[in-house]
mmCIF file of C-alpha atoms in Angstrom:
data_model
loop_
_atom_site.group_PDB
_atom_site.id
_atom_site.type_symbol
_atom_site.label_atom_id
_atom_site.label_comp_id
_atom_site.label_asym_id
_atom_site.label_seq_id
_atom_site.Cartn_x
_atom_site.Cartn_y
_atom_site.Cartn_z
ATOM 1 C CA ASP A 19 16.199 -7.797 -30.433
ATOM 2 C CA ILE A 20 15.535 -6.207 -26.938
ATOM 3 C CA GLN A 21 15.241 -2.076 -27.459
ATOM 4 C CA MET A 22 16.715 0.314 -24.772
ATOM 5 C CA THR A 23 14.796 3.489 -25.291
ATOM 6 C CA GLN A 24 15.949 6.389 -22.767
ATOM 7 C CA SER A 25 14.594 9.270 -21.980
ATOM 8 C CA PRO A 26 15.343 12.461 -21.947
ATOM 9 C CA SER A 27 17.676 12.520 -24.659
ATOM 10 C CA SER A 28 18.989 15.233 -23.399
ATOM 11 C CA LEU A 29 18.322 17.612 -20.234
ATOM 12 C CA SER A 30 19.628 20.604 -18.614
ATOM 13 C CA ALA A 31 20.507 21.079 -15.235
ATOM 14 C CA SER A 32 22.935 23.319 -12.960
ATOM 15 C CA VAL A 33 25.475 22.587 -9.719
ATOM 16 C CA GLY A 34 24.476 20.524 -7.242
ATOM 17 C CA ASP A 35 20.756 19.618 -8.699
ATOM 18 C CA ARG A 36 19.472 16.093 -8.593
ATOM 19 C CA VAL A 37 19.154 14.454 -12.379
ATOM 20 C CA THR A 38 17.467 11.486 -12.998
ATOM 21 C CA ILE A 39 17.402 9.902 -16.088
ATOM 22 C CA THR A 40 15.942 6.720 -16.985
ATOM 23 C CA CYS A 41 16.171 3.899 -19.071
ATOM 24 C CA ARG A 42 13.316 1.165 -19.681
ATOM 25 C CA ALA A 43 13.510 -2.398 -21.787
ATOM 26 C CA SER A 44 11.055 -3.693 -23.993
ATOM 27 C CA GLN A 45 11.191 -6.608 -22.063
ATOM 28 C CA SER A 46 11.954 -7.988 -19.037
ATOM 29 C CA ILE A 47 15.486 -7.874 -18.379
ATOM 30 C CA ASN A 48 15.691 -8.730 -14.691
ATOM 31 C CA ARG A 49 18.648 -6.960 -12.977
ATOM 32 C CA ASN A 50 20.960 -7.087 -16.211
ATOM 33 C CA LEU A 51 21.699 -3.403 -16.512
ATOM 34 C CA ASN A 52 24.128 -0.950 -16.379
ATOM 35 C CA TRP A 53 24.734 3.041 -16.929
ATOM 36 C CA TYR A 54 28.699 3.576 -18.471
ATOM 37 C CA GLN A 55 28.929 8.042 -18.631
ATOM 38 C CA GLN A 56 30.463 9.710 -22.194
ATOM 39 C CA LYS A 57 32.929 12.212 -22.502
ATOM 40 C CA PRO A 58 33.618 14.311 -25.414
ATOM 41 C CA GLY A 59 36.645 12.070 -27.180
ATOM 42 C CA LYS A 60 36.317 9.404 -24.378
ATOM 43 C CA ALA A 61 35.360 6.393 -24.602
ATOM 44 C CA PRO A 62 32.466 5.730 -22.035
ATOM 45 C CA LYS A 63 33.485 4.663 -17.873
ATOM 46 C CA LEU A 64 31.005 2.654 -16.084
ATOM 47 C CA LEU A 65 29.113 3.780 -13.288
ATOM 48 C CA ILE A 66 26.586 1.345 -12.490
ATOM 49 C CA TYR A 67 25.840 -1.989 -12.955
ATOM 50 C CA ALA A 68 23.504 -5.311 -12.218
ATOM 51 C CA ALA A 69 21.318 -2.002 -12.038
ATOM 52 C CA SER A 70 22.584 -0.735 -8.626
ATOM 53 C CA SER A 71 25.296 -1.970 -8.068
ATOM 54 C CA LEU A 72 28.516 1.279 -7.709
ATOM 55 C CA GLN A 73 31.355 0.173 -9.648
ATOM 56 C CA SER A 74 34.687 0.921 -7.420
ATOM 57 C CA GLY A 75 35.836 4.343 -7.567
ATOM 58 C CA VAL A 76 32.565 6.367 -9.264
ATOM 59 C CA PRO A 77 31.522 8.619 -6.595
ATOM 60 C CA SER A 78 28.769 7.878 -4.412
ATOM 61 C CA ARG A 79 26.431 10.257 -5.807
ATOM 62 C CA PHE A 80 25.646 8.552 -8.187
ATOM 63 C CA SER A 81 22.962 5.786 -8.111
ATOM 64 C CA GLY A 82 20.942 3.126 -9.687
ATOM 65 C CA SER A 83 17.408 1.866 -9.583
ATOM 66 C CA GLY A 84 14.797 -0.692 -10.946
ATOM 67 C CA SER A 85 14.090 -4.728 -11.932
ATOM 68 C CA GLY A 86 12.270 -5.975 -15.145
ATOM 69 C CA THR A 87 11.723 -3.468 -17.527
ATOM 70 C CA ASP A 88 12.142 0.304 -15.741
ATOM 71 C CA PHE A 89 15.581 1.321 -14.134
ATOM 72 C CA THR A 90 16.665 4.323 -13.272
ATOM 73 C CA LEU A 91 20.054 6.532 -13.058
ATOM 74 C CA THR A 92 20.553 9.621 -10.530
ATOM 75 C CA ILE A 93 22.981 12.019 -9.817
ATOM 76 C CA ASN A 94 22.796 13.644 -6.608
ATOM 77 C CA ASN A 95 24.384 16.877 -6.192
ATOM 78 C CA LEU A 96 25.833 17.167 -10.184
ATOM 79 C CA GLN A 97 29.111 18.607 -9.926
ATOM 80 C CA PRO A 98 30.482 20.255 -12.885
ATOM 81 C CA GLU A 99 32.412 16.958 -14.710
ATOM 82 C CA ASP A 100 29.551 15.341 -14.786
ATOM 83 C CA PHE A 101 27.885 16.563 -17.520
ATOM 84 C CA ALA A 102 27.873 14.113 -20.232
ATOM 85 C CA THR A 103 26.376 11.884 -22.261
ATOM 86 C CA TYR A 104 25.075 8.450 -20.317
ATOM 87 C CA TYR A 105 23.574 5.158 -21.933
ATOM 88 C CA CYS A 106 22.077 2.508 -19.912
ATOM 89 C CA GLN A 107 23.386 -1.238 -21.942
ATOM 90 C CA GLN A 108 21.358 -4.377 -21.294
ATOM 91 C CA SER A 109 23.132 -7.792 -20.688
ATOM 92 C CA TYR A 110 20.307 -10.340 -20.490
ATOM 93 C CA ASN A 111 22.201 -12.046 -23.347
ATOM 94 C CA ASN A 112 24.950 -11.147 -21.919
ATOM 95 C CA PRO A 113 27.488 -10.766 -23.997
ATOM 96 C CA ARG A 114 25.052 -9.151 -26.688
ATOM 97 C CA GLY A 115 23.946 -6.076 -24.578
ATOM 98 C CA THR A 116 21.803 -3.182 -26.214
ATOM 99 C CA PHE A 117 22.477 0.271 -25.859
ATOM 100 C CA GLY A 118 20.428 2.673 -25.210
ATOM 101 C CA GLN A 119 20.755 5.895 -27.634
ATOM 102 C CA GLY A 120 21.930 8.336 -25.118
ATOM 103 C CA THR A 121 20.898 11.177 -22.265
ATOM 104 C CA LYS A 122 23.369 14.729 -22.763
ATOM 105 C CA VAL A 123 23.377 16.221 -19.595
ATOM 106 C CA GLU A 124 24.225 19.478 -19.918
ATOM 107 C CA ILE A 125 24.835 22.704 -18.246
ATOM 108 C CA LYS A 126 22.111 25.346 -17.589
ATOM 109 C CA GLN B 638 46.376 -2.237 -14.740
ATOM 110 C CA LEU B 639 45.293 -4.387 -17.912
ATOM 111 C CA LEU B 640 45.415 -1.876 -20.650
ATOM 112 C CA LEU B 641 43.286 -3.141 -24.424
ATOM 113 C CA GLN B 642 44.582 -0.451 -27.598
ATOM 114 C CA GLU B 643 42.785 -1.319 -31.012
ATOM 115 C CA SER B 644 45.248 -1.063 -33.808
ATOM 116 C CA GLY B 645 44.088 -1.447 -37.627
ATOM 117 C CA PRO B 646 43.813 0.993 -40.478
ATOM 118 C CA GLY B 647 41.723 4.693 -40.526
ATOM 119 C CA LEU B 648 40.134 4.070 -44.512
ATOM 120 C CA VAL B 649 39.063 1.221 -45.977
ATOM 121 C CA LYS B 650 36.967 1.108 -49.499
ATOM 122 C CA PRO B 651 33.996 -0.048 -49.952
ATOM 123 C CA SER B 652 33.263 -4.021 -50.173
ATOM 124 C CA GLU B 653 37.050 -4.962 -48.790
ATOM 125 C CA THR B 654 37.929 -5.976 -45.080
ATOM 126 C CA LEU B 655 38.085 -4.115 -42.399
ATOM 127 C CA SER B 656 40.580 -5.571 -40.181
ATOM 128 C CA LEU B 657 41.345 -4.803 -36.257
ATOM 129 C CA SER B 658 43.166 -6.333 -33.584
ATOM 130 C CA CYS B 659 43.174 -5.581 -29.694
ATOM 131 C CA THR B 660 46.220 -6.759 -28.164
ATOM 132 C CA VAL B 661 45.958 -7.685 -24.080
ATOM 133 C CA SER B 662 48.666 -5.861 -22.026
ATOM 134 C CA GLY B 663 49.416 -6.537 -18.153
ATOM 135 C CA GLY B 664 46.688 -9.237 -18.025
ATOM 136 C CA SER B 665 45.835 -12.580 -19.886
ATOM 137 C CA ILE B 666 43.625 -12.782 -21.948
ATOM 138 C CA SER B 667 43.210 -16.642 -21.204
ATOM 139 C CA SER B 668 40.934 -15.343 -17.927
ATOM 140 C CA GLY B 669 37.527 -17.616 -17.968
ATOM 141 C CA VAL B 670 35.623 -14.626 -16.419
ATOM 142 C CA TYR B 671 35.628 -12.037 -19.507
ATOM 143 C CA PHE B 672 34.045 -12.107 -22.595
ATOM 144 C CA TRP B 673 36.438 -10.149 -25.043
ATOM 145 C CA GLY B 674 34.504 -7.202 -27.507
ATOM 146 C CA TRP B 675 33.527 -4.795 -30.247
ATOM 147 C CA ILE B 676 31.542 -1.871 -29.429
ATOM 148 C CA ARG B 677 31.342 1.365 -32.534
ATOM 149 C CA GLN B 678 29.688 3.673 -32.553
ATOM 150 C CA PRO B 679 29.977 5.903 -35.581
ATOM 151 C CA PRO B 680 30.457 9.974 -35.468
ATOM 152 C CA GLY B 681 28.024 12.026 -33.591
ATOM 153 C CA GLN B 682 25.699 8.370 -32.243
ATOM 154 C CA GLY B 683 25.150 6.050 -29.548
ATOM 155 C CA LEU B 684 26.842 2.872 -29.245
ATOM 156 C CA GLU B 685 26.666 0.004 -30.582
ATOM 157 C CA TRP B 686 27.334 -3.980 -29.187
ATOM 158 C CA ILE B 687 28.897 -5.847 -32.820
ATOM 159 C CA ALA B 688 30.637 -8.860 -31.158
ATOM 160 C CA SER B 689 32.533 -10.648 -28.081
ATOM 161 C CA ILE B 690 34.613 -13.951 -27.696
ATOM 162 C CA ASP B 691 35.632 -15.862 -25.169
ATOM 163 C CA TYR B 692 39.666 -17.209 -24.281
ATOM 164 C CA SER B 693 38.094 -20.667 -25.527
ATOM 165 C CA GLY B 694 37.048 -19.279 -29.045
ATOM 166 C CA THR B 695 33.235 -18.965 -28.609
ATOM 167 C CA SER B 696 31.898 -15.922 -30.298
ATOM 168 C CA HIS B 697 28.510 -14.211 -29.997
ATOM 169 C CA TYR B 698 27.925 -11.428 -32.789
ATOM 170 C CA VAL B 699 24.547 -9.157 -33.125
ATOM 171 C CA PRO B 700 22.137 -10.702 -35.907
ATOM 172 C CA SER B 701 22.043 -7.310 -37.621
ATOM 173 C CA LEU B 702 26.217 -7.832 -38.846
ATOM 174 C CA ARG B 703 26.274 -11.523 -37.857
ATOM 175 C CA SER B 704 27.088 -12.423 -41.740
ATOM 176 C CA ARG B 705 29.921 -10.283 -42.577
ATOM 177 C CA LEU B 706 31.719 -10.443 -39.567
ATOM 178 C CA THR B 707 34.131 -12.004 -37.915
ATOM 179 C CA VAL B 708 35.689 -12.731 -34.532
ATOM 180 C CA SER B 709 39.312 -14.432 -33.398
ATOM 181 C CA VAL B 710 41.344 -15.365 -30.420
ATOM 182 C CA ASP B 711 44.697 -15.235 -30.344
ATOM 183 C CA THR B 712 46.005 -16.646 -26.804
ATOM 184 C CA SER B 713 49.589 -16.728 -27.234
ATOM 185 C CA GLN B 714 50.116 -12.947 -28.657
ATOM 186 C CA ASN B 715 47.176 -11.827 -25.782
ATOM 187 C CA GLN B 716 44.484 -10.682 -28.920
ATOM 188 C CA PHE B 717 41.342 -10.299 -30.351
ATOM 189 C CA SER B 718 40.840 -9.555 -33.251
ATOM 190 C CA LEU B 719 37.596 -8.773 -35.765
ATOM 191 C CA LYS B 720 36.834 -8.482 -39.258
ATOM 192 C CA VAL B 721 34.026 -7.215 -41.043
ATOM 193 C CA ASN B 722 33.469 -7.983 -44.922
ATOM 194 C CA SER B 723 31.866 -6.096 -47.479
ATOM 195 C CA VAL B 724 31.611 -2.831 -45.851
ATOM 196 C CA THR B 725 29.914 -0.287 -46.574
ATOM 197 C CA VAL B 726 29.959 3.837 -46.013
ATOM 198 C CA ALA B 727 27.180 2.917 -42.790
ATOM 199 C CA ASP B 728 30.846 0.930 -40.534
ATOM 200 C CA THR B 729 32.038 4.119 -40.937
ATOM 201 C CA ALA B 730 32.605 4.384 -36.596
ATOM 202 C CA LEU B 731 35.060 4.241 -34.074
ATOM 203 C CA TYR B 732 35.697 0.600 -33.035
ATOM 204 C CA TYR B 733 36.352 0.201 -29.117
ATOM 205 C CA CYS B 734 37.388 -3.693 -27.454
ATOM 206 C CA VAL B 735 36.639 -3.953 -24.698
ATOM 207 C CA ARG B 736 36.495 -6.435 -21.614
ATOM 208 C CA GLN B 737 33.023 -8.237 -20.694
ATOM 209 C CA ARG B 738 32.261 -9.811 -17.024
ATOM 210 C CA ARG B 739 31.127 -13.345 -16.969
ATOM 211 C CA ALA B 740 29.869 -13.668 -13.198
ATOM 212 C CA ILE B 741 26.515 -14.271 -12.404
ATOM 213 C CA ASN B 742 25.740 -10.705 -10.652
ATOM 214 C CA GLU B 743 28.388 -8.334 -12.655
ATOM 215 C CA ARG B 744 26.852 -9.795 -15.936
ATOM 216 C CA GLY B 745 27.777 -8.120 -19.263
ATOM 217 C CA ALA B 746 29.452 -4.992 -17.373
ATOM 218 C CA VAL B 747 31.862 -3.947 -20.008
ATOM 219 C CA ASP B 748 34.818 -2.951 -16.876
ATOM 220 C CA ILE B 749 37.410 -2.546 -20.218
ATOM 221 C CA TRP B 750 37.837 -0.340 -22.447
ATOM 222 C CA GLY B 751 40.017 0.673 -25.685
ATOM 223 C CA GLN B 752 39.952 4.287 -26.695
ATOM 224 C CA GLY B 753 39.338 3.059 -30.038
ATOM 225 C CA THR B 754 39.984 3.647 -33.587
ATOM 226 C CA MET B 755 38.633 5.482 -35.549
ATOM 227 C CA VAL B 756 37.552 3.716 -38.413
ATOM 228 C CA ILE B 757 36.685 5.711 -42.244
ATOM 229 C CA VAL B 758 34.571 3.593 -45.284
ATOM 230 C CA SER B 759 35.174 5.296 -48.102
ATOM 231 C CA SER B 760 36.629 5.225 -51.791
#
């Protein structure tokens, strides 16, 4: 099975900051990597697919990069509504897809 | 706008079978460009993909649970379902039904989620 490791598991940031979350796969997954945002009591929301493609309706302050085993989610100009938990998901063997353990972004 | 709605019992006894259904509205489950799947989230924990199926009935399962899972599709009812046999307390979780993309350049992205249904395994 492909394992996904996210870091950090949590971080504190201020409104206006740039936040970077990384995700590492246990083997190459090309660009088959998706990012999700989950707020308390809500279903996750797709932010980025295929490593760097912005899902329709998602603000452009969200961006993704990477290929192979190392990937990054960047949030520029962090907004109050961005405080949430973020998950990466590999989809190399679609539809089988494992998630990272999550990164909680909290208010500093 | 396509919507997914889970239904099923909120409480299941250990060793029994958990049965969940997902009703698709606002679109057809017979589209060949999607998988229809289940993702679960134990309380306070992360996300786990457990099973998916396409409109033809081709199914996929997470290896660790394969022997206890059955997913099925009913295109006439625009529904798909999940059964989990021999449940234990470890199966207590919020279960989401989801739509996953199949297109080569967006494979596996889960773009639509149900609201989730909480299942508690307890005697």
